[in-house]
GROMACS .gro file of C-alpha atoms in nm:
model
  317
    1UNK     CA    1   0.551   2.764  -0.454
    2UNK     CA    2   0.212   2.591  -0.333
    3UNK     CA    3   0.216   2.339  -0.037
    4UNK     CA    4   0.039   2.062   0.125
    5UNK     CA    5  -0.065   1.907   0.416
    6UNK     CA    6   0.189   1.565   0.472
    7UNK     CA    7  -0.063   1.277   0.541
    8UNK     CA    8  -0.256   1.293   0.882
    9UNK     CA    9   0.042   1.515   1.040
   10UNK     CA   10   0.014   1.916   1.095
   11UNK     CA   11   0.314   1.891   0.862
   12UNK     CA   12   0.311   2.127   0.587
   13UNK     CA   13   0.558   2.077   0.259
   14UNK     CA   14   0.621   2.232  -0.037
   15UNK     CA   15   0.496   2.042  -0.369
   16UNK     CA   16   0.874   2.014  -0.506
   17UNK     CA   17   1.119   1.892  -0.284
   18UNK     CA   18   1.505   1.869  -0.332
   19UNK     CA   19   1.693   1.577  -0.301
   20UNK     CA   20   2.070   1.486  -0.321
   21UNK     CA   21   2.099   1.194  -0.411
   22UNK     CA   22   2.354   1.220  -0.754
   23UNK     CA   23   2.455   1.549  -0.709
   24UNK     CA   24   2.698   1.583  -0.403
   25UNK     CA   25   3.073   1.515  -0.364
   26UNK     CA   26   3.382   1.786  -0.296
   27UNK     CA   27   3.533   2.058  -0.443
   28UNK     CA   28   3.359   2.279  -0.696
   29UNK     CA   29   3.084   1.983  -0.743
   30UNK     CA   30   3.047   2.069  -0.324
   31UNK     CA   31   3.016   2.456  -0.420
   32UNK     CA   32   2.800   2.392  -0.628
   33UNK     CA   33   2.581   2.140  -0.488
   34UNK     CA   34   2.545   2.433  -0.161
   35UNK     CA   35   2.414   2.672  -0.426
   36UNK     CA   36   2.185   2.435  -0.490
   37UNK     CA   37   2.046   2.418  -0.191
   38UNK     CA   38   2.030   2.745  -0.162
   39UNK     CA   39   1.816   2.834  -0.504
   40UNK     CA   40   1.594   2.566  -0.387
   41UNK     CA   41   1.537   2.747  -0.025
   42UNK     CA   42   1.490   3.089  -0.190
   43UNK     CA   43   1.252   2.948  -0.490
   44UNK     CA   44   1.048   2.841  -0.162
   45UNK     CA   45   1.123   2.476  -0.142
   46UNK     CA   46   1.097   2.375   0.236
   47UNK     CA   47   1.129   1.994   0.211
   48UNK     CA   48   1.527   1.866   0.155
   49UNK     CA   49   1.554   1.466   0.109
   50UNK     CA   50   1.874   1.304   0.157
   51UNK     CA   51   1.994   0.942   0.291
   52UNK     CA   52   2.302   0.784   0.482
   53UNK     CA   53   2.360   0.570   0.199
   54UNK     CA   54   2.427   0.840  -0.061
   55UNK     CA   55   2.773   0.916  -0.127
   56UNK     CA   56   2.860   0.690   0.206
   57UNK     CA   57   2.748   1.018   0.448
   58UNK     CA   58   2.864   1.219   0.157
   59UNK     CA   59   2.539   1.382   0.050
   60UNK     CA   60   2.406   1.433   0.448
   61UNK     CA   61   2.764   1.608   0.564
   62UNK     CA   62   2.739   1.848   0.236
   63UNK     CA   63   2.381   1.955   0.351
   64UNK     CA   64   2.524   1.968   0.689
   65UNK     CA   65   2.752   2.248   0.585
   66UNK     CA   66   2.466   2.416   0.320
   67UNK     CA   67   2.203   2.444   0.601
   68UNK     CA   68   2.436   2.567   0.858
   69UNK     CA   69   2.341   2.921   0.991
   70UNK     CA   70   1.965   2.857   0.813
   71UNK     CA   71   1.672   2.882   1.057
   72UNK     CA   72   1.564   2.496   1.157
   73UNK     CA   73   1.242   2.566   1.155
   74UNK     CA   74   1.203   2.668   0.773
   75UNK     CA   75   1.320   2.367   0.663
   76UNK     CA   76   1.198   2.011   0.697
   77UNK     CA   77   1.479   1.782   0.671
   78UNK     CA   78   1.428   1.430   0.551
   79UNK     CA   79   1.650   1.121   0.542
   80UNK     CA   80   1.699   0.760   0.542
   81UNK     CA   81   1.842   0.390   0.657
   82UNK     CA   82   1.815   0.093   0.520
   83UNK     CA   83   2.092   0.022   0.272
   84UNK     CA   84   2.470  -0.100   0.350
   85UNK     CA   85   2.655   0.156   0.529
   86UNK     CA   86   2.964  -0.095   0.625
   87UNK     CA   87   2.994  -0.456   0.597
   88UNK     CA   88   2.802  -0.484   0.892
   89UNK     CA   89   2.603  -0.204   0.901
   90UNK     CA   90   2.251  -0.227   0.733
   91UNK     CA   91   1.899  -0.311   0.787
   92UNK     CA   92   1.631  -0.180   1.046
   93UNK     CA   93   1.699  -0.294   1.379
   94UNK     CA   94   1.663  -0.120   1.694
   95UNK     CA   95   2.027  -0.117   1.713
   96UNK     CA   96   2.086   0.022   1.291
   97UNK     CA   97   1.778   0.262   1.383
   98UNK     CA   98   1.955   0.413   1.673
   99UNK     CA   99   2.320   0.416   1.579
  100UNK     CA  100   2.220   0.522   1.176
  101UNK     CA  101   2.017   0.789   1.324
  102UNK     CA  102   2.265   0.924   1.537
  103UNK     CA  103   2.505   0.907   1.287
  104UNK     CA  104   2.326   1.108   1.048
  105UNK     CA  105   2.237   1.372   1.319
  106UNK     CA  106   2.571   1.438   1.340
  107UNK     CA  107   2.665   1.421   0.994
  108UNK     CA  108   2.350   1.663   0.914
  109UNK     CA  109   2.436   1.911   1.217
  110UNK     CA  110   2.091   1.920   1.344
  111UNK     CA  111   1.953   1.747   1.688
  112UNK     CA  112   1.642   1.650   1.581
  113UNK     CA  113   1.525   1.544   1.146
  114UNK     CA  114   1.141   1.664   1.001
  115UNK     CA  115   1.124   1.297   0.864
  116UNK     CA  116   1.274   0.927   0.896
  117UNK     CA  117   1.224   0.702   0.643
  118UNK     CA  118   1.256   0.314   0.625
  119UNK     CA  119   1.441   0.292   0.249
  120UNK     CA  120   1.328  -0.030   0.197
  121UNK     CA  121   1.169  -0.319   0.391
  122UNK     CA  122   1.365  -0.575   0.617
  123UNK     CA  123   1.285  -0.870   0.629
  124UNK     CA  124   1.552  -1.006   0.834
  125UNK     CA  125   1.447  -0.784   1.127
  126UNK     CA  126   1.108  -0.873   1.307
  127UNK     CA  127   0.846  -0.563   1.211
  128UNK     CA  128   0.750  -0.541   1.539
  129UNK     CA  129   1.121  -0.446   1.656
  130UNK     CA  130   1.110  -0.159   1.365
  131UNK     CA  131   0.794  -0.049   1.433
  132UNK     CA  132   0.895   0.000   1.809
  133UNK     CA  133   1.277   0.141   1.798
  134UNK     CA  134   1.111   0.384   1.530
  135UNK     CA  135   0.851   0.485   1.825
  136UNK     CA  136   1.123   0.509   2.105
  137UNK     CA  137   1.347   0.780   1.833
  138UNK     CA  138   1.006   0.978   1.773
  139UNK     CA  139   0.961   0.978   2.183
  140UNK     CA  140   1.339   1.074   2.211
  141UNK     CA  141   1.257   1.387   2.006
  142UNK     CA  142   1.478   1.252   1.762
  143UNK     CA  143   1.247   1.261   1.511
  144UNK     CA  144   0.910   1.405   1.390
  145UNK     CA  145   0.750   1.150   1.154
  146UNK     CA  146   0.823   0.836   1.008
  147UNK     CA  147   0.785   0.699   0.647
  148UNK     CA  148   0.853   0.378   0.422
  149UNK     CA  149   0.945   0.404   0.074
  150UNK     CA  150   0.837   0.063  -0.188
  151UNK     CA  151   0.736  -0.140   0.100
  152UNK     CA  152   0.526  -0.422   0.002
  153UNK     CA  153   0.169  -0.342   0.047
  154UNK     CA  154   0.080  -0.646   0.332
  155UNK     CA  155   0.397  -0.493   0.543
  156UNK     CA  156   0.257  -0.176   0.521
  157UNK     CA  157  -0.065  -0.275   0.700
  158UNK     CA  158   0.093  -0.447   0.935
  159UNK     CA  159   0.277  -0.194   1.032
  160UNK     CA  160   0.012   0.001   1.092
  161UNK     CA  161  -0.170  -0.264   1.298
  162UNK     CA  162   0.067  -0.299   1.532
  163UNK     CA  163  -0.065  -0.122   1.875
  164UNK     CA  164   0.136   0.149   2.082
  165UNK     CA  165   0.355   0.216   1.801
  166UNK     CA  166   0.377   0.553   1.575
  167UNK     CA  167   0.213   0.555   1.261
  168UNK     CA  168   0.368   0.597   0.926
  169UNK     CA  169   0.236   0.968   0.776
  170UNK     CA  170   0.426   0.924   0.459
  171UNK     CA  171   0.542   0.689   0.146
  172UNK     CA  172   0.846   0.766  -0.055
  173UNK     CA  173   0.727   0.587  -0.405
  174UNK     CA  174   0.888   0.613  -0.767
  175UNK     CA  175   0.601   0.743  -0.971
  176UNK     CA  176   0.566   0.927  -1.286
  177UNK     CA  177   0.390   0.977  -1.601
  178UNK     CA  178   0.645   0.645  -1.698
  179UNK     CA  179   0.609   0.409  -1.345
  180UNK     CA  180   0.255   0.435  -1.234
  181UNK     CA  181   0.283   0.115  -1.042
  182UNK     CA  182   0.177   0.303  -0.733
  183UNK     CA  183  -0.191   0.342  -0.856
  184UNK     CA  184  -0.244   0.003  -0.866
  185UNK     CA  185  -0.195  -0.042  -0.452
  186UNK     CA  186  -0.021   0.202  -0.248
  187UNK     CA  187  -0.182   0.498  -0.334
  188UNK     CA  188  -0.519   0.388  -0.256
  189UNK     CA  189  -0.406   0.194   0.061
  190UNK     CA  190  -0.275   0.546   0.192
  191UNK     CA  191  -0.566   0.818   0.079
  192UNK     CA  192  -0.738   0.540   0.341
  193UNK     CA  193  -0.487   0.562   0.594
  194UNK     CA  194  -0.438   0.957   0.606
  195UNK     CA  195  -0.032   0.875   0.413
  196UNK     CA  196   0.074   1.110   0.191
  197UNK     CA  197   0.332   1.038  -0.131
  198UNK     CA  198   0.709   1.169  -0.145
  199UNK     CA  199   0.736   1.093  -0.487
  200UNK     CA  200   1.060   1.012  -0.600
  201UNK     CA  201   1.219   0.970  -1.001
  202UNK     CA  202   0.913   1.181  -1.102
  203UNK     CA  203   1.077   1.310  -1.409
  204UNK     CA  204   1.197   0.877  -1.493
  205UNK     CA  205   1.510   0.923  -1.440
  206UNK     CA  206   1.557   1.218  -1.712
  207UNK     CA  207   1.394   1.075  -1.939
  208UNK     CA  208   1.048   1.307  -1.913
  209UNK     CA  209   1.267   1.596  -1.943
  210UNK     CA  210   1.323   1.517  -2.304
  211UNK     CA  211   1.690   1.546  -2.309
  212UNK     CA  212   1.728   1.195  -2.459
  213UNK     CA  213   1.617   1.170  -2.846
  214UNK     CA  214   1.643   0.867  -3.013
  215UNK     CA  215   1.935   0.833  -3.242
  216UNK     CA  216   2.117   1.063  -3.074
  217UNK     CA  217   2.463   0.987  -2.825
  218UNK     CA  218   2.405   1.052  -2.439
  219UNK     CA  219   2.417   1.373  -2.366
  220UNK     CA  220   2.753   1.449  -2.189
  221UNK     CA  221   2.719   1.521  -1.816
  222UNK     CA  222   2.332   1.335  -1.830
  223UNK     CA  223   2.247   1.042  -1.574
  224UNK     CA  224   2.238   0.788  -1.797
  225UNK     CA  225   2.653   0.897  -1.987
  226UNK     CA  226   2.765   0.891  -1.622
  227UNK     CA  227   2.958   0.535  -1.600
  228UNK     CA  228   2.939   0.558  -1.157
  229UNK     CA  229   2.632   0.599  -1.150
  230UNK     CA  230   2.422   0.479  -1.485
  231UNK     CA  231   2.429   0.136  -1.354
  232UNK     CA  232   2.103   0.254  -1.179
  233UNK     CA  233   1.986   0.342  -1.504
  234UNK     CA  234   1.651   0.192  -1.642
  235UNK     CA  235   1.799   0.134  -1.959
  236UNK     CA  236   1.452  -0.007  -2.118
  237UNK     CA  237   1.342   0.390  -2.078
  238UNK     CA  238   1.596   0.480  -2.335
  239UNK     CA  239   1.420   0.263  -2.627
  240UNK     CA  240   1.338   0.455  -2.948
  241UNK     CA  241   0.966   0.441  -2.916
  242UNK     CA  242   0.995   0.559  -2.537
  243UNK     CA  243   1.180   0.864  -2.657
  244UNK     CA  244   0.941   0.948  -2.947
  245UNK     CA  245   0.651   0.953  -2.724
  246UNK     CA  246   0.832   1.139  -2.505
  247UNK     CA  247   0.925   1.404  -2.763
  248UNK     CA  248   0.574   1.389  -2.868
  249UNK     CA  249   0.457   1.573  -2.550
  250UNK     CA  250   0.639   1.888  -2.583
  251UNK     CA  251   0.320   2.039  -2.800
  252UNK     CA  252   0.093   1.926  -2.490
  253UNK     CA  253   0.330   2.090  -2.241
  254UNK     CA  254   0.329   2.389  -2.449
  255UNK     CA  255  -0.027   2.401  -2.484
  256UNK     CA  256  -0.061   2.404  -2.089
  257UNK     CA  257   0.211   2.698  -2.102
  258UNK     CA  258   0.500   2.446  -1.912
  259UNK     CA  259   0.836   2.347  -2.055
  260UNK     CA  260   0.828   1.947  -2.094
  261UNK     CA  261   0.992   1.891  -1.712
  262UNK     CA  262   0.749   2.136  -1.554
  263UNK     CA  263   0.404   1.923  -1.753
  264UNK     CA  264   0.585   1.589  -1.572
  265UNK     CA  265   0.597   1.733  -1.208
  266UNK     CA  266   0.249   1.906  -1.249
  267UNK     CA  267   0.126   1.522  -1.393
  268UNK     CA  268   0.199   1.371  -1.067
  269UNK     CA  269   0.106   1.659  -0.857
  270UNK     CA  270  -0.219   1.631  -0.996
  271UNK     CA  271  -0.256   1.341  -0.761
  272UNK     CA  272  -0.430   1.470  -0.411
  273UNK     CA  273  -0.257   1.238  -0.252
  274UNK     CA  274   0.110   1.311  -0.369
  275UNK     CA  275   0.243   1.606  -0.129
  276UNK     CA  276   0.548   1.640  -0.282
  277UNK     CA  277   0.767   1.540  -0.595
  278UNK     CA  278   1.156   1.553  -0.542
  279UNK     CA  279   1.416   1.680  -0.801
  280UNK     CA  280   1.744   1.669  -0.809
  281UNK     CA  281   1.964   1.943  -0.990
  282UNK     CA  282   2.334   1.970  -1.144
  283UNK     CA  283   2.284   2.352  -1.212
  284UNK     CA  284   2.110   2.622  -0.994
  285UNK     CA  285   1.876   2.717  -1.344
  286UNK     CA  286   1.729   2.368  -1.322
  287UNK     CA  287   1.604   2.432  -0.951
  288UNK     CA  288   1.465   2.764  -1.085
  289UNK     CA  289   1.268   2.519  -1.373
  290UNK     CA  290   1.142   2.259  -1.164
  291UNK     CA  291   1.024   2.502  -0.884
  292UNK     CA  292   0.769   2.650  -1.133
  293UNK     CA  293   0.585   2.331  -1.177
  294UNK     CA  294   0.424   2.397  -0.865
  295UNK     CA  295   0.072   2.481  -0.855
  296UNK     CA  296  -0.016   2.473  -1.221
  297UNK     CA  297  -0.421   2.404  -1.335
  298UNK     CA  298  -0.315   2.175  -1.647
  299UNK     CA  299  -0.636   2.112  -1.827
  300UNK     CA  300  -0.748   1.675  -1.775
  301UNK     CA  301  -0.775   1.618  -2.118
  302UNK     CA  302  -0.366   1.675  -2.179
  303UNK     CA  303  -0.244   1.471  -1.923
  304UNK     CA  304  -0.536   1.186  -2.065
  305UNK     CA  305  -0.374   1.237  -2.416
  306UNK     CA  306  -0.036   1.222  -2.263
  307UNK     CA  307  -0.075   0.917  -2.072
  308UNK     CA  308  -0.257   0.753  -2.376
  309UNK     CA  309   0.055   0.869  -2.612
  310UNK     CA  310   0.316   0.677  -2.359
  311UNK     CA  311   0.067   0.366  -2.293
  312UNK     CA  312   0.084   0.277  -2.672
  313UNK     CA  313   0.471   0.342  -2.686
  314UNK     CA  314   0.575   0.167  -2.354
  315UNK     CA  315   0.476  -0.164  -2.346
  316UNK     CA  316   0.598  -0.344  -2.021
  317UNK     CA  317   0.915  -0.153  -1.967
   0.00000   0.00000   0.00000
């Protein structure tokens, strides 16, 4: 496992990061999702990404119990607020930041998180009030660093222009060889303002692991079969000529010596300014894949003839 410096912070990461968003609930899916956890420690991962909003709590009270006994200080420990967590509970506020925060503090078992992240942007709270209850939690102790993920590009500078406040050291973007949306903006906004990328859906969702062929049924057990929670689903990823192209790659991925997940996560690490990509996993084995994509010297010229191969197939998805 390789690792980079997060954005203008001392920070260091690890280039694949595990998150839990899908993957946690009770039982043997609980077991199993703790095992997880732990491949991904022991294959060297140090950054775990969570949020209050998965599983309702859910996902942040399972890693509770999985980190428990694990030395806090090889760990970084990201999550999140933004999203519904009640009927009245949502949003960034000073008083969401501070009761969310605490709330997952307790749920995680930990007195202080790595990273806080702004899920999405608010615009029914004033970004000034944000911008300052985020400072007063990173005063507190409470917190490290802050990040945004998909904030719009004009909020993001303001953000960052607003005096006495802490500064964002991180962005929490989908990107992949299949959404390079961030290239057009964000990216280059942050390589200016020291901000380093969290990338999230780098394998699209599934799709860039090439376990979806056209013509075929959904594989059982796969994102996209699962009724509670394919409503997330880009379905437009799952069109014939998307899959082709996708297929397509495997003799490129080969070529570079990678299975067709590991070319994906080494395609958007070979951005400078990504510090991390996150997977998720159903299995132990597929932490053990993913893990290898780190630090990988993939020749230009097959992620150019990858990138041209999905361009032609695409279209706007």
């Amino acid at each position: 496992m390789k690792y980079r410096q997060l954005g203008s912070s001392a920070l260091v990461v690890s280039e694949i990061a595990f998150g839990s968003w899908l993957n946690f609930s009770e039982g043997a899916a609980k077991e199993n999702a703790v095992a997880c956890v732990h491949r991904a420690l022991n294959c060297g991962i140090t950054l775990i990404d969570t949020a209050n909003v998965y599983g309702q709590g859910a996902a942040e009270r399972v890693l509770g119990d999985a980190l428990a006994g694990i030395k806090r200080d090889s760990y970084v420990l990201a999550t999140k607020l933004y999203f519904p967590m009640s009927r009245t509970d949502r949003g960034l506020s000073r008083a969401q930041i501070i009761k969310q925060l605490d709330a997952s503090l307790a749920r995680l078992k930990t007195d202080y998180l790595d990273l806080y992240q702004c899920h999405r942007y608010d615009a029914d709270t004033p970004l000034e009030e944000t911008m300052q209850a985020l400072s007063e939690v990173v005063r507190a102790g409470k917190v490290r660093y802050i990040g945004f993920s998909e904030w719009p590009v004009d909020r993001i500078k303001a953000a960052l222009a607003i005096p006495g406040t802490e500064k964002f050291i991180y962005s929490q973007p989908q990107y992949s060889l299949l959404h390079r949306e961030p290239e057009k903006a964000v990216i280059p906004l942050c390589l200016d303002r020291g901000i380093s990328q969290i990338v999230w859906s780098p394998l699209a969702q599934g799709v860039l692991s090439g376990k979806y062929k056209s013509g075929d049924t959904l594989p059982t057990g796969s994102r996209a079969a699962n009724d509670a929670i394919n409503g997330f689903f880009n379905r437009a990823l799952l069109k014939p000529a998307v899959l082709d192209a996708v297929q397509s790659l495997q003799p490129l991925a080969a070529t570079a010596g990678l299975t067709l997940p590991q070319f994906a996560l080494a395609w958007v690490l070979r951005e400078s300014n990504v510090a991390s990509a996150i997977i998720g996993a159903s299995r132990p084995e597929q932490v053990d894949e993913n893990a290898k994509a780190s630090g990988h010297a993939v020749a230009p010229e097959l992620f150019e003839t990858a990138e041209a191969i999905l361009a032609r197939a695409t279209g706007p998805l």
